[in-house]
PDB file of C-alpha atoms in Angstrom:
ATOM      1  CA  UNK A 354       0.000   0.000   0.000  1.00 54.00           C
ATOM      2  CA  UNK A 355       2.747   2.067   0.868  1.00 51.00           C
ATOM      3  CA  UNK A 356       4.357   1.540  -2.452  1.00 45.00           C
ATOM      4  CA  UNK A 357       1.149   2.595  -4.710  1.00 45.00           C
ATOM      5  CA  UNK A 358       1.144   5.731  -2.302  1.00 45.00           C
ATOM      6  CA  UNK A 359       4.879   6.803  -3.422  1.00 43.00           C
ATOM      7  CA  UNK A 360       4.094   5.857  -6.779  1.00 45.00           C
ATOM      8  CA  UNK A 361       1.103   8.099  -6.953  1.00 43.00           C
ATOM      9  CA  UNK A 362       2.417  11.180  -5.405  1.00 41.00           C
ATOM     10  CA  UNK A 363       5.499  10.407  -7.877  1.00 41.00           C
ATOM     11  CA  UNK A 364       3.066  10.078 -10.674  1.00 43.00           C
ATOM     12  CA  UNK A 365       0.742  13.204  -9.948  1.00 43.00           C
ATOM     13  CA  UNK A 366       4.729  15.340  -9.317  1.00 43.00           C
ATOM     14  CA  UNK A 367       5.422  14.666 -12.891  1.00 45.00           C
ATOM     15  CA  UNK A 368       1.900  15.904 -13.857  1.00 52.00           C
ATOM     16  CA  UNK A 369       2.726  19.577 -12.499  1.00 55.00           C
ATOM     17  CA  UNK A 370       3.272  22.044 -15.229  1.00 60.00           C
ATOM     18  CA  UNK A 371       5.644  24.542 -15.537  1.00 59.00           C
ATOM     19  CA  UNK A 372       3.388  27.391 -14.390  1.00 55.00           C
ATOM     20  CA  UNK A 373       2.604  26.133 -11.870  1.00 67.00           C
ATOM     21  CA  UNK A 374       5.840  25.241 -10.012  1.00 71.00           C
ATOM     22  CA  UNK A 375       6.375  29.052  -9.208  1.00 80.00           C
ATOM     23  CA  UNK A 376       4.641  31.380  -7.033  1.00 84.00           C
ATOM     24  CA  UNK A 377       4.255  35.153  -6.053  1.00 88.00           C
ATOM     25  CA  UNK A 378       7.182  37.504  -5.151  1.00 91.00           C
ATOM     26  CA  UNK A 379       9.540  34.527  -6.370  1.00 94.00           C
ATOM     27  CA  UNK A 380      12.531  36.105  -8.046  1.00 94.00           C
ATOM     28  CA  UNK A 381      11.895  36.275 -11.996  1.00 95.00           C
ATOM     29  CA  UNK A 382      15.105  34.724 -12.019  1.00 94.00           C
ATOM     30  CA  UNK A 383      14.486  31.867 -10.318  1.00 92.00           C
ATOM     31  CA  UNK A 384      11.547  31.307 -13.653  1.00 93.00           C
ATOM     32  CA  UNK A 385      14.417  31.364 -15.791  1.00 94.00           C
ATOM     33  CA  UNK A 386      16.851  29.358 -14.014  1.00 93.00           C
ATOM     34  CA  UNK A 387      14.463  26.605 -14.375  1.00 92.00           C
ATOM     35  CA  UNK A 388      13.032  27.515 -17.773  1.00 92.00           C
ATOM     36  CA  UNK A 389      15.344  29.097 -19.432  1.00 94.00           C
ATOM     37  CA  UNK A 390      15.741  32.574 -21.173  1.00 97.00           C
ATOM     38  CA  UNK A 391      12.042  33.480 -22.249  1.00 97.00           C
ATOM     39  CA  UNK A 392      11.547  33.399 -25.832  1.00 97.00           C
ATOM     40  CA  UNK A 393       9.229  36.940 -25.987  1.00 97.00           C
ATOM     41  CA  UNK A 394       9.438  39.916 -23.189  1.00 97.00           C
ATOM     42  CA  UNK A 395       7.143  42.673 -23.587  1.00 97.00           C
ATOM     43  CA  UNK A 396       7.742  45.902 -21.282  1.00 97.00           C
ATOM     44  CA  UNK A 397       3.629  46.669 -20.317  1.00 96.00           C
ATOM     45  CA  UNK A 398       2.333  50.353 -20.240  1.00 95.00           C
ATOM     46  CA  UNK A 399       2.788  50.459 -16.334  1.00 96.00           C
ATOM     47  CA  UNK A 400       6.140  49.488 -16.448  1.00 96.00           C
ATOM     48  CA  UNK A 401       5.462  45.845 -15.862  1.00 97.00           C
ATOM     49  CA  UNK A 402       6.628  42.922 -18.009  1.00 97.00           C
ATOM     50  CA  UNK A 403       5.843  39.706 -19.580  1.00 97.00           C
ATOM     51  CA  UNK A 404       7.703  36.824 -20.254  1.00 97.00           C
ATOM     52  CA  UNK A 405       6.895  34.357 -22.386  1.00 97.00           C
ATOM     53  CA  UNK A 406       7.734  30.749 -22.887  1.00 96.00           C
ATOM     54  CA  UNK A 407       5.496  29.345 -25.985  1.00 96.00           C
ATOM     55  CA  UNK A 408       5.509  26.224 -27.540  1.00 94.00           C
ATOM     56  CA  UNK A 409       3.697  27.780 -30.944  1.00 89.00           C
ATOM     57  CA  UNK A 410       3.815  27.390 -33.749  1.00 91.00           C
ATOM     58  CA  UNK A 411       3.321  23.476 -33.364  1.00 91.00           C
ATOM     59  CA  UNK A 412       2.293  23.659 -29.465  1.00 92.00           C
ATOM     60  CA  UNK A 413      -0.815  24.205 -27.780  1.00 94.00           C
ATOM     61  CA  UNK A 414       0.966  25.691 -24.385  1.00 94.00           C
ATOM     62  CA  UNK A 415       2.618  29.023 -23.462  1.00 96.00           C
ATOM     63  CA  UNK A 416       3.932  30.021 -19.950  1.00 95.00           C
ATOM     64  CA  UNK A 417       3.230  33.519 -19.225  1.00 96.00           C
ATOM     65  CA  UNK A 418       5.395  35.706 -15.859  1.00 97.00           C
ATOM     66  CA  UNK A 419       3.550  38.837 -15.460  1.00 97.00           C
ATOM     67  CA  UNK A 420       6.733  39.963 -13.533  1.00 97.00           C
ATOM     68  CA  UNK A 421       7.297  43.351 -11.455  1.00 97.00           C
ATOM     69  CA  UNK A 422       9.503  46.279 -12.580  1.00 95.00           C
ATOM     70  CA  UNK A 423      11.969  45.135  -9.760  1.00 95.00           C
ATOM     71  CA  UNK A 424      12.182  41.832 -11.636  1.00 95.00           C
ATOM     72  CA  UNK A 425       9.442  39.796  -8.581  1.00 97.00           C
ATOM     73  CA  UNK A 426       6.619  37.375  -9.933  1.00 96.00           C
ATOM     74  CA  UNK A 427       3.432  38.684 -10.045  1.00 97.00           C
ATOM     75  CA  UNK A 428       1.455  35.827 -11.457  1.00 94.00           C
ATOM     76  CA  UNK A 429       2.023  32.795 -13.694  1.00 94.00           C
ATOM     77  CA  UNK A 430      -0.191  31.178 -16.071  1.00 93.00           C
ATOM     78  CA  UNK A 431      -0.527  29.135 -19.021  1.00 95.00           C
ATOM     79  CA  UNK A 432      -2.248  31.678 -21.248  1.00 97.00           C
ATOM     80  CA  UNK A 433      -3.296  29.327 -24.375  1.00 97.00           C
ATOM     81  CA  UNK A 434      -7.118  28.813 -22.636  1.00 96.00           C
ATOM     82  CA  UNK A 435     -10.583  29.948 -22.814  1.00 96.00           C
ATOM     83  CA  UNK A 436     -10.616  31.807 -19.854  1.00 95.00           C
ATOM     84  CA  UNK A 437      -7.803  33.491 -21.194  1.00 97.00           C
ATOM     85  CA  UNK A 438      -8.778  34.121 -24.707  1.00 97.00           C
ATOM     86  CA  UNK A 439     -12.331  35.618 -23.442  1.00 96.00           C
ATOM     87  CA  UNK A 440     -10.544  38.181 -21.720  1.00 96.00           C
ATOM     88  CA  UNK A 441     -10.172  40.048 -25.316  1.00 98.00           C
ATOM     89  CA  UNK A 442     -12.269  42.934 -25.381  1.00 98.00           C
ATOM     90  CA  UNK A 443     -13.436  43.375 -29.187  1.00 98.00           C
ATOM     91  CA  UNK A 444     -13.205  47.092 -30.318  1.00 98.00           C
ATOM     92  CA  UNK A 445     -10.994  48.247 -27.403  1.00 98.00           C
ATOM     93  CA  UNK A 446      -8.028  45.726 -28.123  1.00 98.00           C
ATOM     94  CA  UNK A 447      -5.115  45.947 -30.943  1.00 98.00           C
ATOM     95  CA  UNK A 448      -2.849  43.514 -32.280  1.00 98.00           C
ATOM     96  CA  UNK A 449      -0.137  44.758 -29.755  1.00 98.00           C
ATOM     97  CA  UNK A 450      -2.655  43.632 -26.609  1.00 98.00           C
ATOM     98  CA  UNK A 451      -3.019  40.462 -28.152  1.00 98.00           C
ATOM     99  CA  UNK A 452       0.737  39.704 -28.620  1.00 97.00           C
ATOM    100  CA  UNK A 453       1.394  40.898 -25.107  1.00 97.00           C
ATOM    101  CA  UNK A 454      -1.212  38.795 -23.391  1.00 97.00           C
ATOM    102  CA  UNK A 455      -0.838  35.497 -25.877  1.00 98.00           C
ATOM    103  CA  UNK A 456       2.666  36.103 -27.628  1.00 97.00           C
ATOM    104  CA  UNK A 457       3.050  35.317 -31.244  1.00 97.00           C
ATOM    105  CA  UNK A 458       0.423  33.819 -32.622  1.00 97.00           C
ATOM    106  CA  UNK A 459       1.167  30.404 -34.577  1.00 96.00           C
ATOM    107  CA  UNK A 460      -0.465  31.667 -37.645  1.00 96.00           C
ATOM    108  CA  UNK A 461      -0.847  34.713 -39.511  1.00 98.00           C
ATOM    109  CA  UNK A 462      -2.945  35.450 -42.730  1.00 98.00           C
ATOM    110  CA  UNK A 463      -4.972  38.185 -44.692  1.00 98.00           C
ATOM    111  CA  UNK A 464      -8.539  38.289 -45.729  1.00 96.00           C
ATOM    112  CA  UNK A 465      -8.805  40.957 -48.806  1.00 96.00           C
ATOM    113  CA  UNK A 466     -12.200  41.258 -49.157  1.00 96.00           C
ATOM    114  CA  UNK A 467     -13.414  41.191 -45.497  1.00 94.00           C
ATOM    115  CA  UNK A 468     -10.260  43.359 -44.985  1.00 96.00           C
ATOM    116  CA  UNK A 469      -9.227  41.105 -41.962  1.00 97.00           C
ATOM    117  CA  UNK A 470      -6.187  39.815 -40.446  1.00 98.00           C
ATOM    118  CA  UNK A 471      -6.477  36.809 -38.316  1.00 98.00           C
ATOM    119  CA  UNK A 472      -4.159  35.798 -35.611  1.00 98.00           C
ATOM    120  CA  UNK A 473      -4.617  31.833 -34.853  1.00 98.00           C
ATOM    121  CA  UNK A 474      -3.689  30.434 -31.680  1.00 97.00           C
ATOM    122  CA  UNK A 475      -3.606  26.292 -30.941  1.00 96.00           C
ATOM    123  CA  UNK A 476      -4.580  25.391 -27.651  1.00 96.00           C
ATOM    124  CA  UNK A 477      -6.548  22.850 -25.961  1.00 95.00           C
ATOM    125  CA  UNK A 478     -10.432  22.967 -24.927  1.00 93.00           C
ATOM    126  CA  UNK A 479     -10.817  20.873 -21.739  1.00 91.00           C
ATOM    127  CA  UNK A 480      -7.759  18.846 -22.291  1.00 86.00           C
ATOM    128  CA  UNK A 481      -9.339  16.458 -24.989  1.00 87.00           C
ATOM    129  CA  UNK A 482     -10.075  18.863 -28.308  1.00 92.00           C
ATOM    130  CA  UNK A 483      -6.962  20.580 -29.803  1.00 94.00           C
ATOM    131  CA  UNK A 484      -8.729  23.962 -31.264  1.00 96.00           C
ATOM    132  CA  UNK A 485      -7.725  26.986 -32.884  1.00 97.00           C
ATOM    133  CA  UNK A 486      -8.836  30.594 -31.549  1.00 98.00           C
ATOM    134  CA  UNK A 487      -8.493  33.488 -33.971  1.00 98.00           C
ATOM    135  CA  UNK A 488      -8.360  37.000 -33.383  1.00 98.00           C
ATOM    136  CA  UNK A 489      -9.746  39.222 -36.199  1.00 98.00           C
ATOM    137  CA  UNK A 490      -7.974  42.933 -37.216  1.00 98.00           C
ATOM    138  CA  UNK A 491      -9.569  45.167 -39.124  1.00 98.00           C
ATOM    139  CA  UNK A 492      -6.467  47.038 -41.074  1.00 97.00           C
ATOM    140  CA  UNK A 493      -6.274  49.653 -38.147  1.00 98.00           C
ATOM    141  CA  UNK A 494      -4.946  46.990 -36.359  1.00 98.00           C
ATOM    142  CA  UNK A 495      -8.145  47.223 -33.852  1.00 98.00           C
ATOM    143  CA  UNK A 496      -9.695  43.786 -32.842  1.00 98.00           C
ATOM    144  CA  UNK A 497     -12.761  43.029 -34.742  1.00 98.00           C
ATOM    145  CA  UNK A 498     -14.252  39.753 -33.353  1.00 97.00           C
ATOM    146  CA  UNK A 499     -13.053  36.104 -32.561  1.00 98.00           C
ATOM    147  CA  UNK A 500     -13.609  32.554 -33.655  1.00 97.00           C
ATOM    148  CA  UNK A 501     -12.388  29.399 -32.523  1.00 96.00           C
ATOM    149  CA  UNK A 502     -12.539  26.078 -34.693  1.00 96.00           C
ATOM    150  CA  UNK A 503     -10.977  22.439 -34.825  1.00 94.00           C
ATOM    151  CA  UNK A 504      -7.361  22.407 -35.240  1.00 93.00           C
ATOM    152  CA  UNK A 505      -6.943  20.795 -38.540  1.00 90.00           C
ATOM    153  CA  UNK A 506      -3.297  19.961 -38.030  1.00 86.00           C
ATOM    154  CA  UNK A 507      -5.332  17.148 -35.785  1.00 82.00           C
ATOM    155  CA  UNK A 508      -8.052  15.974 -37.362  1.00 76.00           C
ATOM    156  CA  UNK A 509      -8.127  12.462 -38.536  1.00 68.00           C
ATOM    157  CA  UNK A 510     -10.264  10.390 -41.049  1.00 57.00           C
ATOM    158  CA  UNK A 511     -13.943  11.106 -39.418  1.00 59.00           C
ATOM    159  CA  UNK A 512     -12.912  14.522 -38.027  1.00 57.00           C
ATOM    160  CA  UNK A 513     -11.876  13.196 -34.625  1.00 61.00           C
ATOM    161  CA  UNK A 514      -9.401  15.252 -33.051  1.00 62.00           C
ATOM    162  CA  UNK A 515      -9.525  14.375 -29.801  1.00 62.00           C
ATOM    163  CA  UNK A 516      -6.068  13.533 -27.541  1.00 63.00           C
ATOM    164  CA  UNK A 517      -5.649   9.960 -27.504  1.00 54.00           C
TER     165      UNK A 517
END
């Protein structure tokens, strides 16, 4: 009995993800001596900063510090989710508050005639469905709505793309 116990608190260690290993007022340093050097920092308007470590184009995950201006964590947070995502505000947002809050996005393309760029991000809904959630620019740059769909880099012959 003993032995399943270790090997379930073993099993559910190696299940914690990166974000969240690391907590509050935590040197940012400390993030990247176990991460590594962040692959995107953005410097916020109140003098705050991001760091980002994303696994697009091909990944559905990216770790986001929201660290202090005296380098401290703030929060931590994977930032490829719904509850992230609907935190958008349509009109109000540009493509710079997207990129801070969700980095680069793993796809970028131009629609002409609706005069729309769209930002795609992978992710997974609910831990089963890998999806796609675009952001929509009208040429000012200004967010214009958003859309999320199946990610067709998954889907299989019946249009399953559920983790397996």
């Amino acid at each position: 009995m003993t032995l399943l116990a270790c090997m379930a608190a073993l099993l559910l260690g190696a299940c914690a993800q990166p974000w969240e290993s690391f907590q509050a007022g935590e040197p940012v340093s400390a993030v990247v001596a176990r991460l590594g050097p962040p692959r995107e920092v953005y410097t916020l308007a109140d003098g705050t900063r991001r760091l980002m470590w994303p696994t697009q184009p091909m990944g559905e995950v990216t770790t986001a510090v929201h660290a202090s201006a005296d380098g401290k964590v703030l929060s931590v947070r994977q930032v490829l989710q719904p509850s992230e995502f609907y935190r958008a505000r349509i009109g109000k947002w540009t493509q710079q508050d997207v990129l801070e809050h969700f980095g680069q996005p793993a796809e970028k393309a131009y629609f002409p005639l609706q005069k729309r760029e769209v930002w795609s991000y992978r992710f997974l809904q609910d831990g089963q469905w890998y999806q796609l959630y675009h952001f929509l620019f009208d040429d000012a740059g200004v967010l214009r709505g958003t859309q999320q769909s199946p990610d067709p880099l998954h889907e299989r012959a019946g249009g399953d793309n559920v983790v397996m």
